[in-house]
């Protein structure tokens, strides 16, 4: 490469980095000397982004976003204090289902669509033209299909569902783990494009997600949305967003292994339906769970892995970024890596 090409490449790279910083309010500490950055600003940041003030101390990045002006410069203000949720009332008493009751077969009822997958007495339930005979699992209660990998029939019915709606139907009014009686308001199934190329997987719903029934709508969710929209230049509706568990763990504690075991088949079924090109695992919990790893997130992040045969990039959780804004740079690097991967997929098509 000639020196000129080298320079053009550096300028291009800096332009992308700066634009990302401007759009997300995420600060970037350029390795380049201030003088070069000043040149880049003049030459390359045009269009709808402001030319940014640069002083001797390095690039002072301001945002063109009026909402972040109202909030003040995001990186100069201390991050919002992390507020743990107030303690909740103790778990309600455990409900036992009598095995005979759990084993009983229920007739399909229109308001309980998941019961379509449970055989009626002598009948043969059908999933989209294919015959399927599945008995209700003992103890699964309320006519829920046993979708745990220990029941191959139920599990494979879930994995061969036709469309996300059918996965949602089979999930039903889920009581497959104890989270259903740990204060859950709404099941948070997932949201977004059923054909998304990019899927995000978080840990589990928080308080606001539990209320709204949608993942990542609280403070961390707003940061995630900014990263998607202003950082990656995508619409939130273009990607798909889900969590490891679909019900809120009390006091935002980590999901427990039995809860993950009950819920993960549904995440797998979602991934199977969507067939994303890339999955981004958000935070330590999601990354460690999906990758069956105990490595710290600081070592997992930024390195490509796979889950269910799909490329997976672990990165820090947006809630962690709110508390540790200095860690935004690695996230931005991970996001760039994902964008490059998606672009390469497009080019190869
Ligand atoms: N944190 C998560 O991991 N998931 C959500 O949906 C919201 C916050
Ligand atoms: N700790 C977490 O739980 N998640 C992160 O993303 C980073 C640190």
Coordinates of C-alpha atoms and ligand atoms in Angstrom, one line a residue:
X1 CA 0.0 0.0 0.0
X2 CA 1.2 3.5 -0.7
X3 CA 1.4 6.0 2.0
X4 CA -1.6 7.8 0.5
X5 CA -3.6 4.6 0.6
X6 CA -2.5 4.0 4.1
X7 CA -3.7 7.5 5.0
X8 CA -7.0 7.0 3.2
X9 CA -7.6 3.8 5.2
X10 CA -6.8 5.5 8.5
X11 CA -9.0 8.4 7.6
X12 CA -11.8 6.0 6.7
X13 CA -11.4 4.1 9.9
X14 CA -11.4 7.3 12.0
X15 CA -14.4 8.6 10.2
X16 CA -16.4 5.4 11.1
X17 CA -15.2 5.6 14.6
X18 CA -16.0 9.2 15.0
X19 CA -19.5 8.8 13.5
X20 CA -20.2 6.0 15.9
X21 CA -19.1 8.1 18.8
X22 CA -21.2 11.1 17.7
X23 CA -24.2 8.9 17.1
X24 CA -24.1 7.0 20.3
X25 CA -22.5 9.5 22.6
X26 CA -19.9 7.0 23.3
X27 CA -16.5 8.5 23.8
X28 CA -13.5 7.4 21.7
X29 CA -9.9 8.0 22.7
X30 CA -8.0 8.2 19.5
X31 CA -4.6 6.8 19.4
X32 CA -3.8 9.4 16.7
X33 CA -2.3 12.8 17.6
X34 CA -4.8 15.7 17.9
X35 CA -3.6 17.4 14.8
X36 CA -4.5 14.4 12.6
X37 CA -7.9 14.1 14.2
X38 CA -8.5 17.8 13.5
X39 CA -7.8 17.1 9.8
X40 CA -10.1 14.1 9.8
X41 CA -12.9 16.2 11.3
X42 CA -12.6 18.8 8.7
X43 CA -12.3 16.4 5.8
X44 CA -14.6 13.7 6.6
X45 CA -17.3 14.4 9.0
X46 CA -20.0 16.1 7.0
X47 CA -23.5 15.4 6.1
X48 CA -25.9 15.4 9.0
X49 CA -23.3 15.4 11.7
X50 CA -21.9 18.5 13.1
X51 CA -18.2 19.5 12.7
X52 CA -17.0 18.9 16.2
X53 CA -15.0 21.2 18.3
X54 CA -11.4 20.0 18.8
X55 CA -9.2 21.6 21.4
X56 CA -5.6 21.0 22.3
X57 CA -6.7 18.4 24.9
X58 CA -8.1 16.1 22.2
X59 CA -11.4 15.6 20.5
X60 CA -14.3 17.0 22.5
X61 CA -17.2 14.9 21.2
X62 CA -20.6 16.5 21.2
X63 CA -23.7 14.9 20.0
X64 CA -26.1 16.1 17.4
X65 CA -28.9 14.4 19.4
X66 CA -31.1 16.9 21.1
X67 CA -32.1 14.4 23.7
X68 CA -28.6 13.8 24.9
X69 CA -28.1 17.6 25.1
X70 CA -31.0 17.7 27.5
X71 CA -29.3 14.9 29.5
X72 CA -25.9 16.7 29.4
X73 CA -22.9 15.3 27.9
X74 CA -23.2 11.6 28.7
X75 CA -19.5 11.0 29.3
X76 CA -18.9 14.0 31.5
X77 CA -21.6 13.2 33.9
X78 CA -21.3 10.4 36.4
X79 CA -23.2 7.3 35.3
X80 CA -26.6 6.9 37.0
X81 CA -26.2 5.2 40.3
X82 CA -27.1 1.5 40.1
X83 CA -30.3 1.2 42.0
X84 CA -31.1 -2.3 43.2
X85 CA -34.8 -3.1 43.3
X86 CA -36.4 -2.9 46.7
X87 CA -36.8 -6.4 48.3
X88 CA -39.8 -8.1 47.2
X89 CA -42.3 -10.1 49.2
X90 CA -41.2 -13.7 49.8
X91 CA -42.1 -16.3 47.2
X92 CA -45.6 -17.5 47.4
X93 CA -46.0 -21.0 48.8
X94 CA -45.2 -23.8 46.4
X95 CA -48.2 -25.1 44.5
X96 CA -48.3 -28.9 44.1
X97 CA -50.1 -30.5 41.2
X98 CA -51.5 -33.9 41.9
X99 CA -49.9 -36.3 39.4
X100 CA -53.3 -37.6 38.4
X101 CA -54.4 -34.1 37.6
X102 CA -51.3 -33.3 35.7
X103 CA -51.6 -36.5 33.7
X104 CA -55.2 -35.8 32.8
X105 CA -55.7 -34.9 29.2
X106 CA -57.4 -31.7 28.3
X107 CA -59.6 -30.9 25.4
X108 CA -58.3 -28.1 23.2
X109 CA -59.8 -24.8 24.2
X110 CA -59.6 -21.7 22.0
X111 CA -58.3 -19.6 24.8
X112 CA -55.6 -22.1 25.6
X113 CA -54.0 -22.5 22.2
X114 CA -51.0 -24.5 23.4
X115 CA -53.4 -27.3 24.2
X116 CA -53.5 -28.0 20.5
X117 CA -50.3 -29.8 21.0
X118 CA -51.6 -32.0 23.7
X119 CA -53.5 -35.1 22.5
X120 CA -57.1 -35.4 23.4
X121 CA -58.3 -38.7 24.6
X122 CA -57.9 -41.0 21.6
X123 CA -57.2 -38.1 19.3
X124 CA -54.1 -37.2 17.4
X125 CA -53.0 -33.6 17.6
X126 CA -51.5 -32.2 14.5
X127 CA -48.8 -29.6 14.0
X128 CA -49.1 -28.1 10.5
X129 CA -50.1 -31.3 8.8
X130 CA -47.7 -33.5 10.6
X131 CA -48.9 -36.0 13.1
X132 CA -47.7 -35.6 16.5
X133 CA -48.6 -37.5 19.6
X134 CA -47.4 -36.0 22.8
X135 CA -48.6 -36.8 26.2
X136 CA -48.7 -34.1 28.7
X137 CA -45.7 -34.3 31.0
X138 CA -46.4 -35.3 34.6
X139 CA -46.1 -32.3 36.8
X140 CA -45.9 -29.8 34.0
X141 CA -49.3 -28.6 35.1
X142 CA -52.0 -26.7 33.2
X143 CA -51.7 -28.7 30.0
X144 CA -48.2 -27.5 29.1
X145 CA -46.2 -29.5 26.7
X146 CA -43.1 -31.0 28.3
X147 CA -40.4 -29.3 26.2
X148 CA -37.5 -30.3 28.3
X149 CA -34.8 -32.3 26.4
X150 CA -35.8 -35.3 28.7
X151 CA -39.0 -35.6 26.7
X152 CA -37.8 -36.1 23.1
X153 CA -41.3 -35.9 21.7
X154 CA -42.3 -32.6 23.2
X155 CA -38.8 -31.2 22.7
X156 CA -38.8 -32.1 19.0
X157 CA -42.3 -30.7 18.6
X158 CA -41.0 -27.4 19.8
X159 CA -37.9 -27.5 17.6
X160 CA -40.0 -28.3 14.6
X161 CA -42.6 -25.6 15.2
X162 CA -43.6 -23.6 12.2
X163 CA -42.9 -20.0 12.9
X164 CA -42.3 -17.9 16.0
X165 CA -46.0 -17.7 16.7
X166 CA -46.2 -21.5 17.1
X167 CA -43.2 -21.4 19.5
X168 CA -45.0 -18.8 21.5
X169 CA -48.1 -20.9 21.5
X170 CA -46.3 -23.9 22.8
X171 CA -44.7 -21.7 25.5
X172 CA -48.2 -20.9 26.6
X173 CA -48.9 -19.5 30.0
X174 CA -45.7 -21.2 31.1
X175 CA -45.2 -22.8 34.4
X176 CA -42.3 -24.9 33.6
X177 CA -40.0 -23.4 36.2
X178 CA -40.4 -21.6 39.5
X179 CA -40.1 -18.1 38.0
X180 CA -43.8 -18.2 37.1
X181 CA -44.7 -17.9 40.7
X182 CA -41.8 -15.6 41.7
X183 CA -43.7 -12.4 40.9
X184 CA -43.7 -12.5 37.1
X185 CA -46.3 -10.1 35.6
X186 CA -45.7 -10.9 31.9
X187 CA -43.8 -13.4 30.0
X188 CA -41.2 -11.6 27.9
X189 CA -41.0 -13.8 24.8
X190 CA -38.9 -11.6 22.5
X191 CA -39.4 -8.9 20.0
X192 CA -38.3 -7.9 16.5
X193 CA -37.9 -9.1 13.0
X194 CA -38.7 -12.8 12.6
X195 CA -36.1 -12.9 9.8
X196 CA -33.5 -10.8 11.6
X197 CA -29.9 -11.2 10.6
X198 CA -28.8 -10.0 14.0
X199 CA -30.2 -11.3 17.3
X200 CA -29.4 -10.0 20.8
X201 CA -29.6 -12.3 23.8
X202 CA -29.7 -10.8 27.2
X203 CA -30.1 -12.4 30.6
X204 CA -33.7 -12.0 31.7
X205 CA -36.4 -9.4 32.0
X206 CA -36.0 -6.6 34.6
X207 CA -38.8 -4.8 36.3
X208 CA -39.9 -2.7 33.3
X209 CA -39.6 -5.5 30.9
X210 CA -41.8 -7.6 33.2
X211 CA -44.4 -4.9 33.2
X212 CA -44.3 -4.2 29.4
X213 CA -43.8 -7.8 28.2
X214 CA -41.0 -6.6 26.0
X215 CA -37.2 -7.1 26.4
X216 CA -34.8 -4.2 26.9
X217 CA -37.2 -1.3 27.4
X218 CA -35.7 0.0 30.7
X219 CA -32.5 2.2 31.0
X220 CA -30.2 -0.6 29.7
X221 CA -32.7 -1.2 26.9
X222 CA -32.6 2.5 25.9
X223 CA -28.8 2.3 25.7
X224 CA -29.1 -0.9 23.6
X225 CA -31.6 0.8 21.3
X226 CA -29.1 3.7 20.9
X227 CA -26.3 1.3 20.0
X228 CA -28.5 -0.5 17.5
X229 CA -30.0 2.6 15.9
X230 CA -27.3 5.2 16.1
X231 CA -24.3 3.0 16.5
X232 CA -25.1 0.3 13.9
X233 CA -27.4 2.3 11.7
X234 CA -30.2 -0.3 12.0
X235 CA -33.8 0.0 13.2
X236 CA -34.6 -1.7 16.5
X237 CA -37.4 -3.5 14.6
X238 CA -34.8 -4.9 12.1
X239 CA -33.1 -7.1 14.7
X240 CA -34.5 -9.6 17.2
X241 CA -34.1 -9.3 20.9
X242 CA -34.6 -12.0 23.5
X243 CA -33.3 -13.2 26.8
X244 CA -32.0 -16.4 28.3
X245 CA -35.0 -16.6 30.5
X246 CA -38.4 -15.2 29.7
X247 CA -39.7 -14.5 33.2
X248 CA -38.2 -11.9 35.6
X249 CA -36.0 -13.4 38.3
X250 CA -37.0 -11.9 41.6
X251 CA -34.8 -8.9 42.5
X252 CA -33.0 -9.3 39.2
X253 CA -31.0 -12.2 40.6
X254 CA -29.2 -14.4 38.1
X255 CA -31.4 -17.1 36.6
X256 CA -30.8 -20.5 38.2
X257 CA -29.7 -23.6 36.3
X258 CA -33.1 -25.3 36.5
X259 CA -34.7 -22.1 35.2
X260 CA -32.3 -21.9 32.3
X261 CA -32.8 -25.6 31.5
X262 CA -36.6 -25.1 31.3
X263 CA -36.4 -22.0 29.2
X264 CA -33.4 -22.6 26.9
X265 CA -35.3 -24.9 24.5
X266 CA -37.5 -21.9 23.7
X267 CA -34.5 -19.7 22.9
X268 CA -33.1 -22.4 20.7
X269 CA -36.5 -22.7 19.0
X270 CA -36.5 -19.0 18.4
X271 CA -33.0 -19.1 16.9
X272 CA -34.0 -22.0 14.8
X273 CA -36.9 -20.1 13.4
X274 CA -35.1 -16.8 12.9
X275 CA -31.8 -18.2 11.6
X276 CA -29.9 -15.0 12.4
X277 CA -26.4 -14.6 10.9
X278 CA -25.0 -13.3 14.1
X279 CA -26.0 -13.5 17.8
X280 CA -24.7 -10.9 20.2
X281 CA -24.7 -12.2 23.8
X282 CA -25.1 -9.3 26.2
X283 CA -23.1 -9.6 29.4
X284 CA -21.4 -12.1 31.5
X285 CA -24.4 -14.2 32.3
X286 CA -25.7 -14.6 28.7
X287 CA -22.2 -15.2 27.3
X288 CA -21.3 -17.8 29.9
X289 CA -24.6 -19.6 29.7
X290 CA -24.7 -19.8 25.9
X291 CA -21.1 -20.8 25.6
X292 CA -21.1 -23.2 28.6
X293 CA -18.1 -21.3 29.9
X294 CA -16.9 -19.9 33.2
X295 CA -14.4 -17.5 31.7
X296 CA -14.9 -13.9 32.8
X297 CA -16.7 -11.8 30.3
X298 CA -13.6 -9.6 30.0
X299 CA -12.0 -12.6 28.3
X300 CA -15.0 -13.9 26.3
X301 CA -15.9 -10.5 24.8
X302 CA -14.6 -9.6 21.4
X303 CA -13.9 -13.2 20.4
X304 CA -16.1 -15.0 17.9
X305 CA -17.7 -18.2 19.1
X306 CA -20.8 -20.2 18.0
X307 CA -24.1 -21.2 19.5
X308 CA -26.4 -23.6 17.7
X309 CA -24.1 -23.3 14.7
X310 CA -24.5 -19.6 14.6
X311 CA -21.7 -17.0 14.9
X312 CA -21.9 -15.4 18.3
X313 CA -20.1 -12.4 19.6
X314 CA -20.1 -11.8 23.4
X315 CA -19.9 -8.3 24.6
X316 CA -20.5 -6.3 27.8
X317 CA -24.1 -5.8 29.0
X318 CA -25.6 -2.3 28.4
X319 CA -26.5 -2.1 32.2
X320 CA -22.8 -2.6 32.9
X321 CA -21.9 0.2 30.5
X322 CA -24.3 2.5 32.3
X323 CA -22.2 1.9 35.4
X324 CA -18.8 1.8 33.7
X325 CA -18.9 4.2 30.8
X326 CA -15.2 3.7 30.2
X327 CA -16.0 0.2 28.9
X328 CA -17.9 1.5 26.0
X329 CA -14.9 1.4 23.7
X330 CA -14.6 -2.4 23.8
X331 CA -18.3 -2.7 23.1
X332 CA -18.0 -0.4 20.2
X333 CA -15.1 -2.6 18.9
X334 CA -17.3 -5.7 19.2
X335 CA -20.2 -4.0 17.4
X336 CA -17.9 -3.0 14.6
X337 CA -16.7 -6.6 14.3
X338 CA -20.3 -7.7 14.0
X339 CA -21.1 -5.1 11.4
X340 CA -18.2 -6.2 9.4
X341 CA -19.3 -9.8 9.6
X342 CA -22.8 -8.9 8.5
X343 CA -21.4 -6.9 5.6
X344 CA -19.3 -9.8 4.6
X345 CA -22.4 -12.1 4.5
X346 CA -24.1 -9.6 2.2
X347 CA -21.1 -9.4 -0.1
X348 CA -20.9 -13.2 -0.4
X349 CA -24.6 -13.5 -1.2
Ligands
LIG1 N1 -31.5 -6.8 31.0 C1 -31.6 -8.0 30.3 O1 -30.6 -8.8 30.4 N2 -32.7 -8.2 29.6 C2 -33.7 -7.4 29.5 O2 -34.6 -7.7 28.8 C3 -33.6 -6.2 30.2 C4 -32.5 -5.9 30.9
LIG2 N1 -20.3 -8.1 34.5 C1 -21.5 -8.5 34.0 O1 -22.3 -9.2 34.6 N2 -21.7 -8.2 32.7 C2 -20.9 -7.5 31.9 O2 -21.2 -7.2 30.8 C3 -19.7 -7.0 32.5 C4 -19.4 -7.3 33.8

